[in-house]
PDB file of C-alpha atoms in Angstrom:
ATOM      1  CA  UNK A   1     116.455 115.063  90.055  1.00 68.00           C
ATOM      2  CA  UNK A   2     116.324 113.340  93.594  1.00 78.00           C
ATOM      3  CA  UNK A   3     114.842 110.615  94.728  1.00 83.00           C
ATOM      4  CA  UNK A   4     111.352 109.879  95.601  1.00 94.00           C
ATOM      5  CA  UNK A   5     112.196 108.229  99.291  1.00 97.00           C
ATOM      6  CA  UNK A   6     108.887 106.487 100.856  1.00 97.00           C
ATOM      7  CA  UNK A   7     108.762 104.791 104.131  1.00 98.00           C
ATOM      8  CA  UNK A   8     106.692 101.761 104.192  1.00 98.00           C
ATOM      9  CA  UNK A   9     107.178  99.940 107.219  1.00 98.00           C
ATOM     10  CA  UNK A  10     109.681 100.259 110.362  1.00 97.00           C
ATOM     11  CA  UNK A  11     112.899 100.124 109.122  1.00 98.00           C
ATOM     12  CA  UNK A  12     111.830  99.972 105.027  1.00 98.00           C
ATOM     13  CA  UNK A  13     111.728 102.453 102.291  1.00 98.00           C
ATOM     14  CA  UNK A  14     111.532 102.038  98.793  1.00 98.00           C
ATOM     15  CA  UNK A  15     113.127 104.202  96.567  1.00 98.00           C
ATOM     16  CA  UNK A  16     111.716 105.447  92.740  1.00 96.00           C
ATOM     17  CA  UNK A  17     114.751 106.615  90.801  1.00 93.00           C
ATOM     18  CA  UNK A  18     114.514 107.703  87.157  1.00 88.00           C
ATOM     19  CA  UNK A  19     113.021 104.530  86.098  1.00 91.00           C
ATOM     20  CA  UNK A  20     114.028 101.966  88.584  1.00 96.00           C
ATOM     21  CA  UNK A  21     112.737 101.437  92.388  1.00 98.00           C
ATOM     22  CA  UNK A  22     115.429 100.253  95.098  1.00 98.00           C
ATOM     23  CA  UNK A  23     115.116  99.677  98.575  1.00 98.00           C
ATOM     24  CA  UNK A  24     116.713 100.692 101.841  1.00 98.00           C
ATOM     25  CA  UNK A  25     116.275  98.376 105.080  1.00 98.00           C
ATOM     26  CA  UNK A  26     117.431 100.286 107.812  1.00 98.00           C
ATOM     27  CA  UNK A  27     118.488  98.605 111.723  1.00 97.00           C
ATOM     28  CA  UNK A  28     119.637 101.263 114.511  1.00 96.00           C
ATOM     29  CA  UNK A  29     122.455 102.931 112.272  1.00 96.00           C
ATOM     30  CA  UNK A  30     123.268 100.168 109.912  1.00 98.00           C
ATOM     31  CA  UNK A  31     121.724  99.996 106.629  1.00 98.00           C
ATOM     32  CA  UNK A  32     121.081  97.323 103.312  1.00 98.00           C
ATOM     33  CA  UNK A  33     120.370  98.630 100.232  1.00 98.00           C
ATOM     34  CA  UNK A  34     118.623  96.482  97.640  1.00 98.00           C
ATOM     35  CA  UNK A  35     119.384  97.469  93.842  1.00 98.00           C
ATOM     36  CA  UNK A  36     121.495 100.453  93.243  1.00 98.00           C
ATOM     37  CA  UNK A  37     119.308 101.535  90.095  1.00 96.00           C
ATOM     38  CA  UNK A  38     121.334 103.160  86.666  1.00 95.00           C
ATOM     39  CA  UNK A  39     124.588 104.162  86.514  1.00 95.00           C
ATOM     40  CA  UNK A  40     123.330 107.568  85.987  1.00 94.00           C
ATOM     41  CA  UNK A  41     121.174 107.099  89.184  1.00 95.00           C
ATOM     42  CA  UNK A  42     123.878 107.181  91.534  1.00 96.00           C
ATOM     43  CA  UNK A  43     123.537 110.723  92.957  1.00 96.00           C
ATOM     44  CA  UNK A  44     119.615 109.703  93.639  1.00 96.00           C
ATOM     45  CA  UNK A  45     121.021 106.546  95.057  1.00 98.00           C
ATOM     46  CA  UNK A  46     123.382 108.570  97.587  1.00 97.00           C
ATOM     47  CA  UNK A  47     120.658 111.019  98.491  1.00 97.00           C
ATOM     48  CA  UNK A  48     118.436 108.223  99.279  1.00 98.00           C
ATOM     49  CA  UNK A  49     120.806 107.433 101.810  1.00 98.00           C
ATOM     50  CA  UNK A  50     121.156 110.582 103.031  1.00 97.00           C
ATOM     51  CA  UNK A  51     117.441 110.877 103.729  1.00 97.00           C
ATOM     52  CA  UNK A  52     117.114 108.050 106.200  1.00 97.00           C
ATOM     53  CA  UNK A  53     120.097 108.749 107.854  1.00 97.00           C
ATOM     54  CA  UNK A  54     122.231 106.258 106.420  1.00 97.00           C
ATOM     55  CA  UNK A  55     125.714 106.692 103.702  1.00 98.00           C
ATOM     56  CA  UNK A  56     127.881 104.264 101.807  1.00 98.00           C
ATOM     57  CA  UNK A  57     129.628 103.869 105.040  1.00 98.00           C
ATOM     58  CA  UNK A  58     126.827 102.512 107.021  1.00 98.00           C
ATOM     59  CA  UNK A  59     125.809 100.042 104.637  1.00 98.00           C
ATOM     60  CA  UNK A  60     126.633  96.147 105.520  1.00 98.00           C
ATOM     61  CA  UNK A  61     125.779  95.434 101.910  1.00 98.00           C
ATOM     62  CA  UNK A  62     124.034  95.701  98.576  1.00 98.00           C
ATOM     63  CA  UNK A  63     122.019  92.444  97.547  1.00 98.00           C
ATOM     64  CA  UNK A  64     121.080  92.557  94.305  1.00 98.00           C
ATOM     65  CA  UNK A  65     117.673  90.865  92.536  1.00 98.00           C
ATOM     66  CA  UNK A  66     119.285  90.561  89.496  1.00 98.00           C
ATOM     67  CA  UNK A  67     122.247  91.469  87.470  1.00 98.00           C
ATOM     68  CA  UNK A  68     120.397  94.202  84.600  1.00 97.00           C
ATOM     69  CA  UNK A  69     122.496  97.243  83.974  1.00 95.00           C
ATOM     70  CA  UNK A  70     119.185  99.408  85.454  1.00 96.00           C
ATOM     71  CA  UNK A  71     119.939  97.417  88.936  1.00 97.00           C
ATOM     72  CA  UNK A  72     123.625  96.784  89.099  1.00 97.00           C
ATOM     73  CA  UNK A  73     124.564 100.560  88.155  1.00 96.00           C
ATOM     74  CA  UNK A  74     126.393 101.181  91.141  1.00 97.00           C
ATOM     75  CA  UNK A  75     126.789  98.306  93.085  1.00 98.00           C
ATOM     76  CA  UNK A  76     130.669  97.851  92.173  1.00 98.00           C
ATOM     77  CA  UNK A  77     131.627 101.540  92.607  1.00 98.00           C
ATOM     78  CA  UNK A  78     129.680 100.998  96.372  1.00 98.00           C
ATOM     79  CA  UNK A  79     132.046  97.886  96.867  1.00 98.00           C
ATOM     80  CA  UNK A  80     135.217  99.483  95.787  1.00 98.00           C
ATOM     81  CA  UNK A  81     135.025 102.418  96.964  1.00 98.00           C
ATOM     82  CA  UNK A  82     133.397 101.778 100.076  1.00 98.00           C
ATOM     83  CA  UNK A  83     134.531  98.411 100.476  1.00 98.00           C
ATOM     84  CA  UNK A  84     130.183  97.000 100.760  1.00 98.00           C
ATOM     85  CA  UNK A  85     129.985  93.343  99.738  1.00 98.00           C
ATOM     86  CA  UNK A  86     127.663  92.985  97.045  1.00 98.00           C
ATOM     87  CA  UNK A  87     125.821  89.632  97.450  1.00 98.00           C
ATOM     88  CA  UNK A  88     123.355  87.738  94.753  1.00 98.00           C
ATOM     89  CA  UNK A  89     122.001  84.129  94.051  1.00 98.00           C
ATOM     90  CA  UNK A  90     125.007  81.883  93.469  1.00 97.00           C
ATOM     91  CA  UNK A  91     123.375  81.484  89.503  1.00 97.00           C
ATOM     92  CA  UNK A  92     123.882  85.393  88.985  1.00 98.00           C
ATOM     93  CA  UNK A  93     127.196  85.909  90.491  1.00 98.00           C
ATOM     94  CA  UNK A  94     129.213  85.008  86.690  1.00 98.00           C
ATOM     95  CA  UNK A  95     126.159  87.146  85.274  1.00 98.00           C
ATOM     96  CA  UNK A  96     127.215  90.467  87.763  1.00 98.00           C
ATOM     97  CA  UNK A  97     130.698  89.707  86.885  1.00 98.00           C
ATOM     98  CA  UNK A  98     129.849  89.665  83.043  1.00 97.00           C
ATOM     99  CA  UNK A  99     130.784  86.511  81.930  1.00 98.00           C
ATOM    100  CA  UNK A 100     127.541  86.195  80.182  1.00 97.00           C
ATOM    101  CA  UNK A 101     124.916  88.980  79.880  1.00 95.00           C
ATOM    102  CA  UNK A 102     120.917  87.818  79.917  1.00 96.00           C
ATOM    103  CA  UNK A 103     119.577  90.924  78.984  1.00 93.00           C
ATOM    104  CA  UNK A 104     117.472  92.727  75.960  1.00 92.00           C
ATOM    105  CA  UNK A 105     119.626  93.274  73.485  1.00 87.00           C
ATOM    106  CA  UNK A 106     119.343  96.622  71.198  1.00 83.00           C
ATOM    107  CA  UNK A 107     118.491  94.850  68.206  1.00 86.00           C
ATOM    108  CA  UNK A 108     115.236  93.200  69.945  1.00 90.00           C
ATOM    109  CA  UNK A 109     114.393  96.480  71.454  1.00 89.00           C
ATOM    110  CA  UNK A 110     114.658  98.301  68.073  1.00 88.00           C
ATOM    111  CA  UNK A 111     112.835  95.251  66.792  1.00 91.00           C
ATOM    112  CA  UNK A 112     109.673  96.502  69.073  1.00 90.00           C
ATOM    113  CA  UNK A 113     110.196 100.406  68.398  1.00 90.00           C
ATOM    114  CA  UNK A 114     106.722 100.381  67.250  1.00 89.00           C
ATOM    115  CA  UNK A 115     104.980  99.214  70.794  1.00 87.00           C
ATOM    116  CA  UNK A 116     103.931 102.612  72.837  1.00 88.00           C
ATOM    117  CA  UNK A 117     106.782 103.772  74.762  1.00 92.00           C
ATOM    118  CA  UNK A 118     109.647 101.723  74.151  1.00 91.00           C
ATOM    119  CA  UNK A 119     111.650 104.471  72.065  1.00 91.00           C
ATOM    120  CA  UNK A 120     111.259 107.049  74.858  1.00 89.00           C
ATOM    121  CA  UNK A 121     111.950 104.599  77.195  1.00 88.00           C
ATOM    122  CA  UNK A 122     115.078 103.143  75.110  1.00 89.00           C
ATOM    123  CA  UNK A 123     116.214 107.509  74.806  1.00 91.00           C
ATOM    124  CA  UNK A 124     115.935 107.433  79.119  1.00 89.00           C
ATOM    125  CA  UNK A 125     118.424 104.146  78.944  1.00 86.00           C
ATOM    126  CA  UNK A 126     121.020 105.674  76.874  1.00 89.00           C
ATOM    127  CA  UNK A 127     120.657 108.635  78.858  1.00 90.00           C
ATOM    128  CA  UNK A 128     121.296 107.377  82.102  1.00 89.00           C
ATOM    129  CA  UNK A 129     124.161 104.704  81.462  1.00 87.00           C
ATOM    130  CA  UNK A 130     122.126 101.498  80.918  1.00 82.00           C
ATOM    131  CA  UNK A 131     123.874 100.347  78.062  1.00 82.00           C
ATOM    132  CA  UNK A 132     127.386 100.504  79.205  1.00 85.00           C
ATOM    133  CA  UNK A 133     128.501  97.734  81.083  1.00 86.00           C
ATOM    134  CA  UNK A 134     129.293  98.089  85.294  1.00 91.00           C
ATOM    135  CA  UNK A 135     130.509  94.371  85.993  1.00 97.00           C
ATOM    136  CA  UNK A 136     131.082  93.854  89.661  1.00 98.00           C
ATOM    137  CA  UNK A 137     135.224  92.441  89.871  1.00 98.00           C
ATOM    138  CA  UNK A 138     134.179  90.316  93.413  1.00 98.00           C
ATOM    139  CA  UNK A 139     130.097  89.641  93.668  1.00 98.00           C
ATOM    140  CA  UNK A 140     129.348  87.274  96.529  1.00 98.00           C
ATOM    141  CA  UNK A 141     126.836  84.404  96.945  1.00 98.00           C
ATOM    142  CA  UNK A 142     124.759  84.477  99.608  1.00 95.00           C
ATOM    143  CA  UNK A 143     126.339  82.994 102.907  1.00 86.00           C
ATOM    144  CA  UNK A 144     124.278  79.462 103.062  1.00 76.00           C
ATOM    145  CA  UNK A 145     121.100  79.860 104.802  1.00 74.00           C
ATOM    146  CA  UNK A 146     117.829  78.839 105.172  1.00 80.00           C
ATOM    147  CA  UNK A 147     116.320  81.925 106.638  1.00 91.00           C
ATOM    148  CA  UNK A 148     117.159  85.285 107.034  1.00 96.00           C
ATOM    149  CA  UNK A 149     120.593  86.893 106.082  1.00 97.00           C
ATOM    150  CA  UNK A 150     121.887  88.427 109.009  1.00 96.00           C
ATOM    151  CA  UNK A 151     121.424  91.878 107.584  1.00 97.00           C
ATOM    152  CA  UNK A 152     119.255  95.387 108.962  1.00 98.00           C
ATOM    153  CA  UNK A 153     115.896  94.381 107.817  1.00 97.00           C
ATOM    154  CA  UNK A 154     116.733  90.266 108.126  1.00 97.00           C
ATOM    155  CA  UNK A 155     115.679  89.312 104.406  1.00 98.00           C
ATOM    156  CA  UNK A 156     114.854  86.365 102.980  1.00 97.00           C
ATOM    157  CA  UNK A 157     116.438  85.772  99.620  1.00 97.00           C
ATOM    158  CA  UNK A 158     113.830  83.487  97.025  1.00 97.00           C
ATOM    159  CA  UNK A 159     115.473  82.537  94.215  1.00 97.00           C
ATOM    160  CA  UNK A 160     113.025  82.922  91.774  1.00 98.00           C
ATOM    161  CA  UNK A 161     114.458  82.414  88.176  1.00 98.00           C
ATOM    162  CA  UNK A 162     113.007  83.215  84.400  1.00 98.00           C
ATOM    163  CA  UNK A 163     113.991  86.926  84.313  1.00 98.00           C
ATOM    164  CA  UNK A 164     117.456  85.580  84.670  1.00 98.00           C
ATOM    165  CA  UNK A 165     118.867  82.668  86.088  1.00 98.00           C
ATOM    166  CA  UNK A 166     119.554  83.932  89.305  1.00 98.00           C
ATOM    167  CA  UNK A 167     116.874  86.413  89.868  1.00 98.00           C
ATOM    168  CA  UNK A 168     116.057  86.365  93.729  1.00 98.00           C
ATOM    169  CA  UNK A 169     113.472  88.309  95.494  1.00 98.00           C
ATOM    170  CA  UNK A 170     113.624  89.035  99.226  1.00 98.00           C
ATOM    171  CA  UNK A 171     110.677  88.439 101.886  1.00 98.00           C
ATOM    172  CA  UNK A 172     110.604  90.346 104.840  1.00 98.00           C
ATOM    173  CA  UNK A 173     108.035  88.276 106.817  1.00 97.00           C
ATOM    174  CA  UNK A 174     107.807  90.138 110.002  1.00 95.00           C
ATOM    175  CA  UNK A 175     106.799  93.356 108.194  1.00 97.00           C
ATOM    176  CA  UNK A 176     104.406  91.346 105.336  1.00 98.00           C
ATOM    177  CA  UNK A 177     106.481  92.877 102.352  1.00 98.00           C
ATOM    178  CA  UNK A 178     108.231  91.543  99.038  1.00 98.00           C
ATOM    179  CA  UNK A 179     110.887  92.683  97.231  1.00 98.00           C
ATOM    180  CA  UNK A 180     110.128  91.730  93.984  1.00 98.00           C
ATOM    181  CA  UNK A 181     112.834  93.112  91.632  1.00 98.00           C
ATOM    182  CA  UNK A 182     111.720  92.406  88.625  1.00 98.00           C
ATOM    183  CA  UNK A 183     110.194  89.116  88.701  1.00 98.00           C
ATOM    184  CA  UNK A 184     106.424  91.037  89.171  1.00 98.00           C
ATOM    185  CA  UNK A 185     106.670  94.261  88.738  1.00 98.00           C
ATOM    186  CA  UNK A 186     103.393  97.261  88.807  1.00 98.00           C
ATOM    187  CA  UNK A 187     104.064  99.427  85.900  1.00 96.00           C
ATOM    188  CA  UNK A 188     106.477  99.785  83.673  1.00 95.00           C
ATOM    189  CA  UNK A 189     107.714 102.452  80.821  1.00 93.00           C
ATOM    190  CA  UNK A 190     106.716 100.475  77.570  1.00 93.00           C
ATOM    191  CA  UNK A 191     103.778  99.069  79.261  1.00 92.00           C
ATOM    192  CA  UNK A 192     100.020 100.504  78.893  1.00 91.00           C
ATOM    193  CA  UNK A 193      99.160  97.910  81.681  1.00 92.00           C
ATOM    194  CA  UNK A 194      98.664  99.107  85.419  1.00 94.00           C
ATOM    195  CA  UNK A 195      98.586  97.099  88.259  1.00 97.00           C
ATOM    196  CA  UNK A 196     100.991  93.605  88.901  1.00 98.00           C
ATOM    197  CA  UNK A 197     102.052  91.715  85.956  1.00 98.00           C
ATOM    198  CA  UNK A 198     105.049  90.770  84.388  1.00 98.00           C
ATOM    199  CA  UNK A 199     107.350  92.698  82.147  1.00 97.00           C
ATOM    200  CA  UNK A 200     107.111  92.712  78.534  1.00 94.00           C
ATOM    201  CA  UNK A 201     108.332  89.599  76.673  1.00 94.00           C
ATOM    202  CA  UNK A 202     111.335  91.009  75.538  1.00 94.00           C
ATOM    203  CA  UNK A 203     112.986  91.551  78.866  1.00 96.00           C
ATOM    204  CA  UNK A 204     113.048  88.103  79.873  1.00 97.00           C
ATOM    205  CA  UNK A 205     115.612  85.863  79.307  1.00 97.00           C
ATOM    206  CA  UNK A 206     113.431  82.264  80.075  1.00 97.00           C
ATOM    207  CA  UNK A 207     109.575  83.705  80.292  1.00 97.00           C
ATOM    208  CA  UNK A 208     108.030  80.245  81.026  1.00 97.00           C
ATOM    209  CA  UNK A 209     110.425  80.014  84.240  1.00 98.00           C
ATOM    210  CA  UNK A 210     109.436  83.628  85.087  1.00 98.00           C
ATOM    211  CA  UNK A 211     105.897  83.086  84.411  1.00 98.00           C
ATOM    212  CA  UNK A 212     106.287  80.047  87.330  1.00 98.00           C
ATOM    213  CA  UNK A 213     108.057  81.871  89.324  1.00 98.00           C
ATOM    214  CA  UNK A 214     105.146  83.766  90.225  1.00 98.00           C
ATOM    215  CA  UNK A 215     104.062  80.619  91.753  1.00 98.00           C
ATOM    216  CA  UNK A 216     106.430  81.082  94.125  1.00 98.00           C
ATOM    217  CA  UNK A 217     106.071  84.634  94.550  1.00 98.00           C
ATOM    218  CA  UNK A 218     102.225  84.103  95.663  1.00 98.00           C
ATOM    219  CA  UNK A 219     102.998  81.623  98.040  1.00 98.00           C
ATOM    220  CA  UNK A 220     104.993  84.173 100.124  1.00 98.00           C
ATOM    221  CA  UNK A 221     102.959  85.857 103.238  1.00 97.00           C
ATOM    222  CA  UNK A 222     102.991  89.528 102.158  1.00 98.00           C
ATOM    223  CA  UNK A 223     100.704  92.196 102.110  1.00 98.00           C
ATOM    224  CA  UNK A 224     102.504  94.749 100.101  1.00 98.00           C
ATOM    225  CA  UNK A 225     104.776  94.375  97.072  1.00 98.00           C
ATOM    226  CA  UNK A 226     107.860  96.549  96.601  1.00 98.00           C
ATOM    227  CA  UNK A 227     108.827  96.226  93.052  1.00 98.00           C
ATOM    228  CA  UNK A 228     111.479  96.972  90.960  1.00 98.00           C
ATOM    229  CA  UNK A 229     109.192  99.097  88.631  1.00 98.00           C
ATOM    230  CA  UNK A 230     105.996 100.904  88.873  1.00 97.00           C
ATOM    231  CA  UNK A 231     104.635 102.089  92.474  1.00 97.00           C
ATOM    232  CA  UNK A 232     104.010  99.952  95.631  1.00 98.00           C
ATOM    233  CA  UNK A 233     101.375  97.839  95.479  1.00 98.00           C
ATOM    234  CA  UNK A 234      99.364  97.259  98.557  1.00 98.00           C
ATOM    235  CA  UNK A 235      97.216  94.053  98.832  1.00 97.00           C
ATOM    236  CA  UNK A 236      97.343  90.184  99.613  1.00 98.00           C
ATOM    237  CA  UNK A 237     101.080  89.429  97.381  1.00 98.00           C
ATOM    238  CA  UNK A 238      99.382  85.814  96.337  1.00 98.00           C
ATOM    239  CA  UNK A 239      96.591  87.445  94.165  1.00 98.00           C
ATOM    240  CA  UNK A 240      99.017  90.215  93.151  1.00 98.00           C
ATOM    241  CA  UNK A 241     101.327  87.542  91.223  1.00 98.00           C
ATOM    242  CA  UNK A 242      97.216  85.506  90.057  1.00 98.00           C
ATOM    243  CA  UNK A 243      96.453  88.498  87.995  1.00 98.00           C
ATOM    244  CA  UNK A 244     100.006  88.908  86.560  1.00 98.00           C
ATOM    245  CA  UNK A 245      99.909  84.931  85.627  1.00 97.00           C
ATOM    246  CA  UNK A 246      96.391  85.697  84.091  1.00 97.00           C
ATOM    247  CA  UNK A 247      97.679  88.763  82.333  1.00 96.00           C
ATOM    248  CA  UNK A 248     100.885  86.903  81.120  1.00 93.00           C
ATOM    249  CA  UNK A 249      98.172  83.675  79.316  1.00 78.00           C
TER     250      UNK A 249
END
């Protein structure tokens, strides 16, 4: 299956894998590639880059929202084989590396089985890799900034925690867009909710930090919301992450 590749702005496209969205940021013929979906996504994840003209060899890096196994998937394999730093919020470096996971564990997710499509959901995660383990050997903190990274598309990194510690979205200011990861999200497989909100309970390792996160989220100047699941989500970004506090009460 390839990937559904959408432009969305000059220079932006966001990706739907399997289950998981990344993103592409794209600067004359150098490229940054936000989340790197399953393990079994990988081929989808090269195609991507084949579709806007880019390949592992034109990327200047991977930054990563957060450390899950359905965004990390190939993240090391791009930075040892191709020699791409992988960069994250100094908090979820030791989590990329694996010396601690914050994630759902199979017991809690059995432990739901009986919410509306969490077992064909949990069948797609087996399937494509998400319960091995991928650790990336070097992951780098961001280089200290208070503004953009000096990377094709210029993001902003946000650290905005509660999903895990070092969950970070990424503002691109000049186009009006956020990359939201997972921290608000529009749809999701074992949700019957569409529209922002956050994830089910389960996937979150501190969900009064995420819920006040959004906080943060909504005080970004966006107009359109590139998140880790579901499909973009066009619309002022600050009553995007309103109705997913409401929803979350």
């Amino acid at each position: 299956m390839r990937a559904d590749v959408r432009q969305v702005a000059d220079g932006t496209y966001l990706v739907h894998g399997s289950h998981t969205n990344w993103v592409i940021l794209s600067e004359g013929d150098a490229f940054t590639l936000i989340d790197t979906g399953y393990p079994g996504d990988r081929e989808q994840v090269l195609d991507s880059l084949a579709a806007v003209g880019g390949s592992p060899e034109a990327l200047t890096a991977v930054l990563i929202t957060h450390a899950h196994n359905d965004h990390l998937g190939s993240a090391e394999h791009l930075r040892s084989v191709y020699g791409v730093p992988v960069y994250l919020h100094e908090a979820e470096v030791p989590h990329a590396r694996r010396d601690f996971l914050q994630q759902v564990s199979v017991g809690a997710v059995l432990a739901n089985a009986w919410r509306p499509g969490v077992v064909p959901w949990l069948v797609h995660v087996v399937r494509s890799g998400g319960t091995e383990q991928h650790p990336v050997t070097a992951p780098e903190a961001f280089p200290v900034t208070d503004g953009p990274l000096d990377l094709p598309g210029r993001p902003v990194p946000v650290h905005t925690p509660g999903h895990t510690d070092g969950h970070t979205v990424y503002h691109l200011p000049q186009a009006g867009i956020v990359v939201s990861g997972d921290a608000l999200v529009s749809g999701h497989a074992t949700s019957r909710v569409k529209g922002p909100q956050l994830l089910p309970d389960m996937f979150h390792h501190e969900r009064a930090r995420a819920v006040a996160s959004l906080d943060v989220i909504g005080g970004l100047a966006a107009d359109r919301l590139l998140p880790g699941h579901g499909p973009l989500h066009e619309g002022s970004v600050r009553a995007a992450a309103e109705l997913a506090r409401e929803r979350a009460v």
